[in-house]
Short mmCIF file of C-alpha atoms in Angstrom, two decimals:
data_model
loop_
_atom_site.label_atom_id
_atom_site.label_comp_id
_atom_site.label_asym_id
_atom_site.label_seq_id
_atom_site.Cartn_x
_atom_site.Cartn_y
_atom_site.Cartn_z
CA UNK A 158 109.12 172.23 98.20
CA UNK A 159 106.17 172.03 100.57
CA UNK A 160 104.33 169.71 98.18
CA UNK A 161 107.29 167.31 98.11
CA UNK A 162 107.37 167.27 101.90
CA UNK A 163 103.67 166.49 102.02
CA UNK A 164 104.15 163.70 99.50
CA UNK A 165 106.98 162.30 101.61
CA UNK A 166 104.82 162.39 104.76
CA UNK A 167 101.95 160.71 102.91
CA UNK A 168 104.28 157.99 101.68
CA UNK A 169 105.56 157.42 105.20
CA UNK A 170 101.99 156.98 106.47
CA UNK A 171 101.26 154.56 103.62
CA UNK A 172 104.31 152.51 104.61
CA UNK A 173 103.05 152.17 108.18
CA UNK A 174 99.67 150.87 106.97
CA UNK A 175 100.70 148.73 103.99
CA UNK A 176 102.47 145.85 105.66
CA UNK A 177 106.01 147.24 105.82
CA UNK A 178 107.81 146.99 109.13
CA UNK A 179 111.09 148.32 110.50
CA UNK A 180 114.17 146.18 110.77
CA UNK A 181 117.12 146.20 113.16
CA UNK A 182 119.15 147.95 110.47
CA UNK A 183 116.85 150.96 110.67
CA UNK A 184 117.16 151.12 114.44
CA UNK A 185 120.94 150.82 114.32
CA UNK A 186 121.26 153.39 111.54
CA UNK A 187 118.96 155.99 113.07
CA UNK A 188 119.71 155.59 116.77
CA UNK A 189 123.38 154.87 116.25
CA UNK A 190 123.89 157.77 113.89
CA UNK A 191 122.02 160.26 116.10
CA UNK A 192 123.80 158.99 119.21
CA UNK A 193 127.26 159.20 117.70
CA UNK A 194 126.67 162.70 116.28
CA UNK A 195 125.15 163.95 119.54
CA UNK A 196 127.92 162.37 121.60
CA UNK A 197 130.59 163.86 119.37
CA UNK A 198 129.08 167.34 119.70
CA UNK A 199 128.72 167.10 123.47
CA UNK A 200 132.16 165.58 124.01
CA UNK A 201 133.84 167.65 121.33
CA UNK A 202 134.93 164.44 119.57
CA UNK A 203 135.28 164.94 115.85
CA UNK A 204 135.93 161.26 115.26
CA UNK A 205 132.52 160.32 116.66
CA UNK A 206 130.84 162.86 114.38
CA UNK A 207 132.76 161.54 111.38
CA UNK A 208 131.59 157.99 112.15
CA UNK A 209 127.97 158.83 112.99
CA UNK A 210 127.26 161.40 110.28
CA UNK A 211 127.61 158.98 107.30
CA UNK A 212 125.53 156.38 109.16
CA UNK A 213 122.76 158.86 109.86
CA UNK A 214 122.97 160.41 106.39
CA UNK A 215 122.80 156.99 104.71
CA UNK A 216 119.70 156.10 106.70
CA UNK A 217 117.99 159.36 105.76
CA UNK A 218 118.87 158.96 102.09
CA UNK A 219 117.57 155.36 102.05
CA UNK A 220 114.30 156.42 103.67
CA UNK A 221 113.91 159.28 101.21
CA UNK A 222 112.66 156.76 98.59
CA UNK A 223 109.51 155.17 100.04
CA UNK A 224 108.98 151.46 99.16
CA UNK A 225 105.33 152.12 98.30
CA UNK A 226 102.73 149.42 98.27
CA UNK A 227 103.40 145.82 99.20
CA UNK A 228 104.80 143.90 96.20
CA UNK A 229 102.64 141.28 94.54
CA UNK A 230 104.15 138.08 93.19
CA UNK A 231 102.24 135.85 90.78
CA UNK A 232 103.27 132.66 89.06
CA UNK A 233 102.47 132.13 85.39
CA UNK A 234 99.80 129.71 84.24
CA UNK A 235 100.69 126.07 83.79
CA UNK A 236 98.56 123.14 82.58
CA UNK A 237 96.61 121.29 85.23
CA UNK A 238 97.84 117.90 84.04
CA UNK A 239 101.26 117.04 82.62
CA UNK A 240 103.13 113.89 81.67
CA UNK A 241 106.01 112.38 83.59
CA UNK A 242 109.25 113.66 82.11
CA UNK A 243 107.68 116.81 80.67
CA UNK A 244 109.27 120.20 81.24
CA UNK A 245 108.04 123.72 80.72
CA UNK A 246 108.95 127.36 81.35
CA UNK A 247 107.56 129.24 84.33
CA UNK A 248 107.54 133.02 84.69
CA UNK A 249 107.18 134.59 88.14
CA UNK A 250 105.83 138.14 87.74
CA UNK A 251 106.61 140.78 90.38
CA UNK A 252 104.74 144.07 90.76
CA UNK A 253 106.78 146.38 93.00
CA UNK A 254 107.42 150.11 93.30
CA UNK A 255 110.90 151.61 92.70
CA UNK A 256 111.57 151.78 96.43
CA UNK A 257 111.85 147.97 96.60
CA UNK A 258 115.48 146.98 96.20
CA UNK A 259 115.69 143.27 97.00
CA UNK A 260 113.23 140.37 96.64
CA UNK A 261 113.61 136.94 98.19
CA UNK A 262 111.44 134.56 96.17
CA UNK A 263 110.96 130.83 96.63
CA UNK A 264 111.28 129.53 93.09
CA UNK A 265 110.28 125.95 92.20
CA UNK A 266 112.95 123.30 92.23
CA UNK A 267 114.03 121.95 88.81
CA UNK A 268 112.63 118.49 89.63
CA UNK A 269 109.28 119.99 90.81
CA UNK A 270 109.44 118.20 94.16
CA UNK A 271 107.95 120.80 96.45
CA UNK A 272 108.09 124.59 96.46
CA UNK A 273 111.88 124.75 96.06
CA UNK A 274 114.68 126.84 97.61
CA UNK A 275 114.67 130.59 98.36
CA UNK A 276 116.56 132.85 95.94
CA UNK A 277 117.76 136.34 96.91
CA UNK A 278 117.38 138.43 93.77
CA UNK A 279 117.39 142.11 92.85
CA UNK A 280 114.01 143.68 92.32
CA UNK A 281 112.90 143.10 88.74
CA UNK A 282 109.62 142.82 86.81
CA UNK A 283 109.86 139.03 86.80
CA UNK A 284 111.97 135.91 86.98
CA UNK A 285 112.06 132.94 84.68
CA UNK A 286 112.75 129.35 85.61
CA UNK A 287 112.04 125.93 84.16
CA UNK A 288 110.12 123.06 85.68
CA UNK A 289 110.60 119.38 85.03
CA UNK A 290 108.20 116.77 86.38
CA UNK A 291 110.10 113.52 86.96
CA UNK A 292 107.79 111.86 89.51
CA UNK A 293 104.14 111.11 88.80
CA UNK A 294 101.46 111.97 91.33
CA UNK A 295 99.62 115.00 92.59
CA UNK A 296 101.01 117.78 94.74
CA UNK A 297 102.26 121.34 95.02
CA UNK A 298 105.00 122.29 92.60
CA UNK A 299 104.66 126.09 92.51
CA UNK A 300 104.29 128.36 95.55
CA UNK A 301 105.83 131.84 95.12
CA UNK A 302 106.60 132.68 98.75
CA UNK A 303 108.38 136.02 98.88
CA UNK A 304 109.88 138.71 101.09
CA UNK A 305 110.59 142.28 99.94
CA UNK A 306 113.15 144.75 101.31
CA UNK A 307 113.44 148.48 100.77
CA UNK A 308 116.68 150.44 100.26
CA UNK A 309 119.43 149.09 102.52
CA UNK A 310 116.83 146.65 103.94
CA UNK A 311 115.61 149.24 106.45
CA UNK A 312 112.01 148.12 105.87
CA UNK A 313 110.78 144.66 104.96
CA UNK A 314 107.44 143.19 103.93
CA UNK A 315 106.74 139.52 104.50
CA UNK A 316 107.50 136.75 104.36
CA UNK A 317 104.27 136.12 102.45
CA UNK A 318 103.08 132.62 101.61
CA UNK A 319 102.08 132.60 97.95
CA UNK A 320 99.15 130.74 96.43
CA UNK A 321 99.84 127.09 95.80
CA UNK A 322 99.84 125.71 92.30
CA UNK A 323 98.85 122.04 92.27
CA UNK A 324 99.58 119.79 89.36
CA UNK A 325 98.58 116.26 88.39
CA UNK A 326 101.55 114.47 86.89
CA UNK A 327 100.33 111.44 84.97
CA UNK A 328 102.41 108.25 84.77
CA UNK A 329 104.03 107.64 81.41
CA UNK A 330 102.07 105.45 79.01
CA UNK A 331 104.59 103.04 77.48
CA UNK A 332 102.38 100.39 75.87
CA UNK A 333 103.44 96.77 75.82
CA UNK A 334 102.88 94.69 72.73
CA UNK A 335 99.52 93.04 73.47
CA UNK A 336 98.33 89.55 72.68
CA UNK A 337 95.04 87.66 72.53
CA UNK A 338 92.68 87.56 75.50
CA UNK A 339 89.86 85.14 76.32
CA UNK A 340 86.82 86.78 74.66
CA UNK A 341 83.66 87.56 76.59
CA UNK A 342 80.74 85.26 76.02
CA UNK A 343 78.44 88.27 75.63
CA UNK A 344 80.73 90.18 73.30
CA UNK A 345 79.44 90.98 69.82
CA UNK A 346 82.35 92.69 68.13
CA UNK A 347 86.04 92.88 68.83
CA UNK A 348 89.43 91.63 67.77
CA UNK A 349 89.46 88.15 69.35
CA UNK A 350 88.26 84.98 67.63
CA UNK A 351 85.17 83.40 69.15
CA UNK A 352 84.05 79.80 68.81
CA UNK A 353 80.76 80.66 67.12
CA UNK A 354 80.52 81.50 63.40
CA UNK A 355 79.96 85.09 62.41
CA UNK A 356 81.24 88.12 60.55
CA UNK A 357 84.92 87.65 61.21
CA UNK A 358 88.05 87.52 59.10
CA UNK A 359 89.44 84.10 60.08
CA UNK A 360 88.25 81.18 57.95
CA UNK A 361 86.19 78.49 59.73
CA UNK A 362 84.65 76.13 57.16
CA UNK A 363 82.94 75.79 53.77
CA UNK A 364 79.32 74.59 53.81
CA UNK A 365 76.27 74.54 51.57
CA UNK A 366 74.16 77.67 51.28
CA UNK A 367 71.39 77.92 53.90
CA UNK A 368 68.41 80.25 54.21
CA UNK A 369 69.59 83.44 55.88
CA UNK A 370 73.06 83.42 54.36
CA UNK A 371 74.12 86.47 52.42
CA UNK A 372 74.67 86.12 48.71
CA UNK A 373 77.95 88.00 48.92
CA UNK A 374 79.29 85.16 51.08
CA UNK A 375 78.98 82.63 48.24
CA UNK A 376 82.35 81.27 47.14
CA UNK A 377 81.84 80.29 43.47
CA UNK A 378 85.13 78.43 43.09
CA UNK A 379 84.36 76.35 46.16
CA UNK A 380 80.85 75.77 44.77
CA UNK A 381 82.24 74.17 41.59
CA UNK A 382 84.73 72.01 43.48
CA UNK A 383 82.30 70.95 46.23
CA UNK A 384 79.57 69.99 43.79
CA UNK A 385 81.79 67.40 42.11
CA UNK A 386 83.23 66.12 45.41
CA UNK A 387 80.07 65.83 47.55
CA UNK A 388 77.54 64.61 44.99
CA UNK A 389 75.20 67.52 45.58
CA UNK A 390 73.25 68.86 42.62
CA UNK A 391 75.53 70.78 40.32
CA UNK A 392 75.32 74.49 41.03
CA UNK A 393 74.43 74.18 44.72
CA UNK A 394 76.06 77.30 46.12
CA UNK A 395 78.54 77.00 48.95
CA UNK A 396 79.51 79.74 51.39
CA UNK A 397 82.76 80.33 53.20
CA UNK A 398 82.11 80.55 56.96
CA UNK A 399 84.23 82.64 59.32
CA UNK A 400 84.76 82.82 63.03
CA UNK A 401 83.00 85.62 64.83
CA UNK A 402 85.11 88.25 66.50
CA UNK A 403 84.36 89.11 70.12
CA UNK A 404 85.68 91.76 72.46
CA UNK A 405 87.45 91.08 75.75
CA UNK A 406 87.59 92.75 79.15
CA UNK A 407 90.87 93.21 81.00
CA UNK A 408 90.60 94.32 84.63
CA UNK A 409 93.68 95.73 86.32
CA UNK A 410 93.54 95.26 90.10
CA UNK A 411 96.06 97.48 91.91
CA UNK A 412 96.93 96.85 95.56
CA UNK A 413 97.29 100.40 96.89
CA UNK A 414 97.21 99.34 100.55
CA UNK A 415 100.99 99.20 100.86
CA UNK A 416 103.90 101.01 99.23
CA UNK A 417 107.26 99.45 100.06
CA UNK A 418 110.74 99.89 98.62
CA UNK A 419 114.02 98.03 98.84
CA UNK A 420 114.92 99.29 102.31
CA UNK A 421 112.87 97.33 104.87
CA UNK A 422 113.77 99.93 107.52
CA UNK A 423 111.84 102.58 105.55
CA UNK A 424 108.60 100.61 105.19
CA UNK A 425 107.02 102.28 108.23
CA UNK A 426 107.92 105.85 107.21
CA UNK A 427 106.45 107.89 104.34
CA UNK A 428 108.58 108.80 101.36
CA UNK A 429 110.31 112.18 101.57
CA UNK A 430 109.04 114.80 99.12
CA UNK A 431 106.88 112.49 96.99
CA UNK A 432 103.56 110.73 97.48
CA UNK A 433 104.82 107.40 96.10
CA UNK A 434 108.24 105.83 96.58
CA UNK A 435 110.19 105.88 93.29
CA UNK A 436 110.84 102.29 92.33
CA UNK A 437 108.60 100.98 95.12
CA UNK A 438 105.80 98.46 94.88
CA UNK A 439 103.04 100.99 94.20
CA UNK A 440 105.14 102.85 91.64
CA UNK A 441 105.84 99.58 89.81
CA UNK A 442 102.17 98.55 89.98
CA UNK A 443 100.93 101.85 88.55
CA UNK A 444 103.48 101.92 85.75
CA UNK A 445 102.68 98.29 84.87
CA UNK A 446 98.94 99.00 84.87
CA UNK A 447 99.37 101.99 82.55
CA UNK A 448 101.58 100.00 80.17
CA UNK A 449 99.12 97.10 79.98
CA UNK A 450 96.16 99.43 79.60
CA UNK A 451 97.84 101.39 76.80
CA UNK A 452 98.67 98.21 74.88
CA UNK A 453 95.31 96.48 75.13
CA UNK A 454 93.28 99.66 74.61
CA UNK A 455 95.24 100.28 71.44
CA UNK A 456 94.30 96.75 70.37
CA UNK A 457 90.62 97.59 70.86
CA UNK A 458 89.91 95.71 74.11
CA UNK A 459 87.97 97.06 77.07
CA UNK A 460 90.12 97.85 80.11
CA UNK A 461 88.94 98.67 83.63
CA UNK A 462 90.57 99.46 86.97
CA UNK A 463 90.02 97.97 90.43
CA UNK A 464 91.51 99.27 93.67
CA UNK A 465 91.71 96.20 95.90
CA UNK A 466 91.76 98.28 99.09
CA UNK A 467 89.10 100.84 98.10
CA UNK A 468 86.46 99.52 95.70
CA UNK A 469 84.84 102.96 95.34
CA UNK A 470 87.90 104.18 93.43
CA UNK A 471 87.51 101.65 90.63
CA UNK A 472 86.85 102.48 86.98
CA UNK A 473 84.41 100.61 84.76
CA UNK A 474 85.80 98.98 81.60
CA UNK A 475 85.93 101.18 78.54
CA UNK A 476 87.71 101.63 75.24
CA UNK A 477 89.70 104.24 73.43
CA UNK A 478 92.23 106.93 74.25
CA UNK A 479 89.80 108.73 76.54
CA UNK A 480 89.59 105.61 78.71
CA UNK A 481 93.38 105.55 79.00
CA UNK A 482 93.41 109.17 80.14
CA UNK A 483 90.66 108.48 82.70
CA UNK A 484 92.52 105.42 83.95
CA UNK A 485 95.76 107.35 84.46
CA UNK A 486 93.96 110.09 86.37
CA UNK A 487 92.22 107.46 88.48
CA UNK A 488 95.51 105.76 89.30
CA UNK A 489 96.83 109.08 90.61
CA UNK A 490 93.67 109.37 92.73
CA UNK A 491 94.23 105.85 94.07
CA UNK A 492 97.81 106.70 95.03
CA UNK A 493 96.62 109.88 96.75
CA UNK A 494 94.25 107.80 98.90
CA UNK A 495 96.69 104.93 99.35
CA UNK A 496 96.92 103.45 102.82
CA UNK A 497 96.39 100.30 104.78
CA UNK A 498 93.02 98.58 104.44
CA UNK A 499 92.66 95.36 106.45
CA UNK A 500 90.12 93.72 104.12
CA UNK A 501 90.97 93.75 100.41
CA UNK A 502 87.99 93.02 98.22
CA UNK A 503 87.40 91.92 94.64
CA UNK A 504 83.63 92.12 94.34
CA UNK A 505 81.59 90.04 91.85
CA UNK A 506 80.16 93.22 90.32
CA UNK A 507 83.72 94.42 89.67
CA UNK A 508 85.05 91.13 88.29
CA UNK A 509 82.19 88.90 87.06
CA UNK A 510 82.70 85.28 86.09
CA UNK A 511 84.60 84.91 82.83
CA UNK A 512 86.53 88.16 83.15
CA UNK A 513 90.32 88.43 83.16
CA UNK A 514 91.97 90.10 86.17
CA UNK A 515 95.64 91.05 86.48
CA UNK A 516 96.35 91.66 90.17
CA UNK A 517 99.37 93.88 90.83
CA UNK A 518 100.34 93.29 94.45
CA UNK A 519 103.47 92.77 96.58
CA UNK A 520 101.83 89.77 98.35
CA UNK A 521 102.65 90.99 101.84
CA UNK A 522 99.60 89.61 103.67
CA UNK A 523 97.31 86.59 103.57
CA UNK A 524 94.14 88.65 103.05
CA UNK A 525 95.04 89.54 99.46
CA UNK A 526 95.76 85.86 98.73
CA UNK A 527 92.32 84.85 100.04
CA UNK A 528 90.75 87.61 97.97
CA UNK A 529 92.34 86.40 94.73
CA UNK A 530 91.56 82.74 95.46
CA UNK A 531 87.87 83.52 96.07
CA UNK A 532 87.73 85.39 92.76
CA UNK A 533 89.32 82.44 90.95
CA UNK A 534 86.73 80.08 92.48
CA UNK A 535 83.98 82.29 91.01
CA UNK A 536 85.30 81.65 87.52
CA UNK A 537 87.49 84.73 87.19
CA UNK A 538 90.75 84.23 85.28
CA UNK A 539 93.34 85.71 87.67
CA UNK A 540 97.00 86.43 86.94
CA UNK A 541 99.04 87.76 89.89
CA UNK A 542 101.94 90.11 89.13
CA UNK A 543 104.37 90.33 92.05
CA UNK A 544 105.59 93.95 92.42
CA UNK A 545 107.68 93.46 95.58
CA UNK A 546 111.24 94.73 94.97
CA UNK A 547 113.44 91.73 94.29
CA UNK A 548 116.54 92.90 96.17
CA UNK A 549 115.26 93.71 99.66
CA UNK A 550 117.82 95.27 102.01
CA UNK A 551 117.74 94.38 105.71
CA UNK A 552 117.68 97.06 108.39
CA UNK A 553 121.34 97.66 109.31
CA UNK A 554 120.49 99.42 112.59
CA UNK A 555 119.19 96.31 114.36
CA UNK A 556 120.62 92.87 114.90
CA UNK A 557 117.30 91.38 113.84
CA UNK A 558 117.38 92.98 110.38
CA UNK A 559 118.61 89.90 108.51
CA UNK A 560 116.16 87.65 110.36
CA UNK A 561 113.24 89.92 109.50
CA UNK A 562 114.25 89.92 105.86
CA UNK A 563 114.36 86.10 105.75
CA UNK A 564 110.94 85.87 107.39
CA UNK A 565 109.42 88.37 104.96
CA UNK A 566 110.80 86.50 101.96
CA UNK A 567 109.74 83.11 103.33
CA UNK A 568 106.16 84.28 103.88
CA UNK A 569 106.17 85.87 100.44
CA UNK A 570 107.23 82.59 98.81
CA UNK A 571 104.56 80.71 100.75
CA UNK A 572 101.82 83.05 99.51
CA UNK A 573 103.02 82.75 95.92
CA UNK A 574 103.03 78.94 96.25
CA UNK A 575 99.47 79.03 97.64
CA UNK A 576 98.28 80.99 94.62
CA UNK A 577 100.00 78.64 92.20
CA UNK A 578 98.38 75.72 93.99
CA UNK A 579 94.99 77.23 93.12
CA UNK A 580 95.93 77.54 89.45
CA UNK A 581 96.80 81.25 89.57
CA UNK A 582 99.96 82.23 87.75
CA UNK A 583 102.36 84.39 89.79
CA UNK A 584 104.79 86.41 87.70
CA UNK A 585 107.28 89.20 88.14
CA UNK A 586 106.56 92.36 86.24
CA UNK A 587 107.62 92.08 82.62
CA UNK A 588 105.36 93.08 79.77
CA UNK A 589 106.12 90.17 77.43
CA UNK A 590 105.92 87.63 80.28
CA UNK A 591 102.47 88.84 81.35
CA UNK A 592 101.23 88.86 77.74
CA UNK A 593 102.47 85.27 77.27
CA UNK A 594 100.64 84.24 80.45
CA UNK A 595 97.40 85.74 79.09
CA UNK A 596 97.95 83.94 75.78
CA UNK A 597 98.37 80.61 77.59
CA UNK A 598 95.26 81.38 79.60
CA UNK A 599 93.29 81.84 76.38
CA UNK A 600 94.54 78.51 74.99
CA UNK A 601 93.49 76.69 78.17
CA UNK A 602 90.02 78.18 77.92
#
């Protein structure tokens, strides 16, 4: 019996030093029970004893089971990068002694927008939930904040802020059906027909054999026909000449300086719970850039990224699936650093003469128009994709809301007209429309 008492005293000391603290319920149970019992004895009131004795006895019984050490809550491992629309199971593991009766744990929300609501649950080895990532970007989606309570909540530990789990949610890659691009003059191989002859697949002409031609290029049927038609000595070999195939560079210039949605009244306030407004200008620009990059990289072209507001966040042109993954990660980084920059730039080292640039911008200031016009004057083929929401809604809380909307749209139309006057196509975002514009651009060149 003495050993059990010593163990109980040791446990009580451990409680005082392990982060547990008393609650008002303990004070009411202990002081109220002792006071009612003592008052009933002194006043010879049996009713007071009958009320206070269960209260005091319940408090003693609850304290007889010590809560032990402070519970530890850990979230299961999740991948560092996921795709938009993905979902996955999450297990929250709890390590608690038997004296812990109730746990309040902040479990992630199903849409993974922030740490989520608090759930009051019985003490258990763990909880299971499921995450779904519907919005692309980077942020905290798991943070197991928790609070533990002993029997009858006489002692509590916490609340404790859990370690944050950050995730990079990549925008969905839905490739558009690509088309031809103007090839680079310096390109050697690729999928686009060049003007010069070379080792291509598209027929160019039939000509007599010359020193340096490969024997396997000799077309013997054409040799017999051409000898009789041209008067050349019979048996003069003729070769079938093909167009060379060159690669092409596509540069995607994203205007991350502004992120606006349909509601003009919300332009000056950040989006609630997400880094980028769903359906806003930056969201549309990023999704369009990923779709174009996926299509043209699959075709074999070189695709690069330019941040008009922050040139240091650009990505050099590259090819392959790895380039698409790098580009999507870089777009998330651009959105994380998004913010107003007064001087948009499109540097010659980013977009040299002869390159093709698709600028994804809402056209909300004159500086971006000047930037694109200067690039076009340097010989850059520029196509502007307007990502401003088409159905802007005026601010209903002010009498000037409708006037502001008309002014914004009028200035927007003027900027688009200025770009068209410089020979720059201005289009709304649609994959086939942009591809057709690039095809017309190739024909003009």
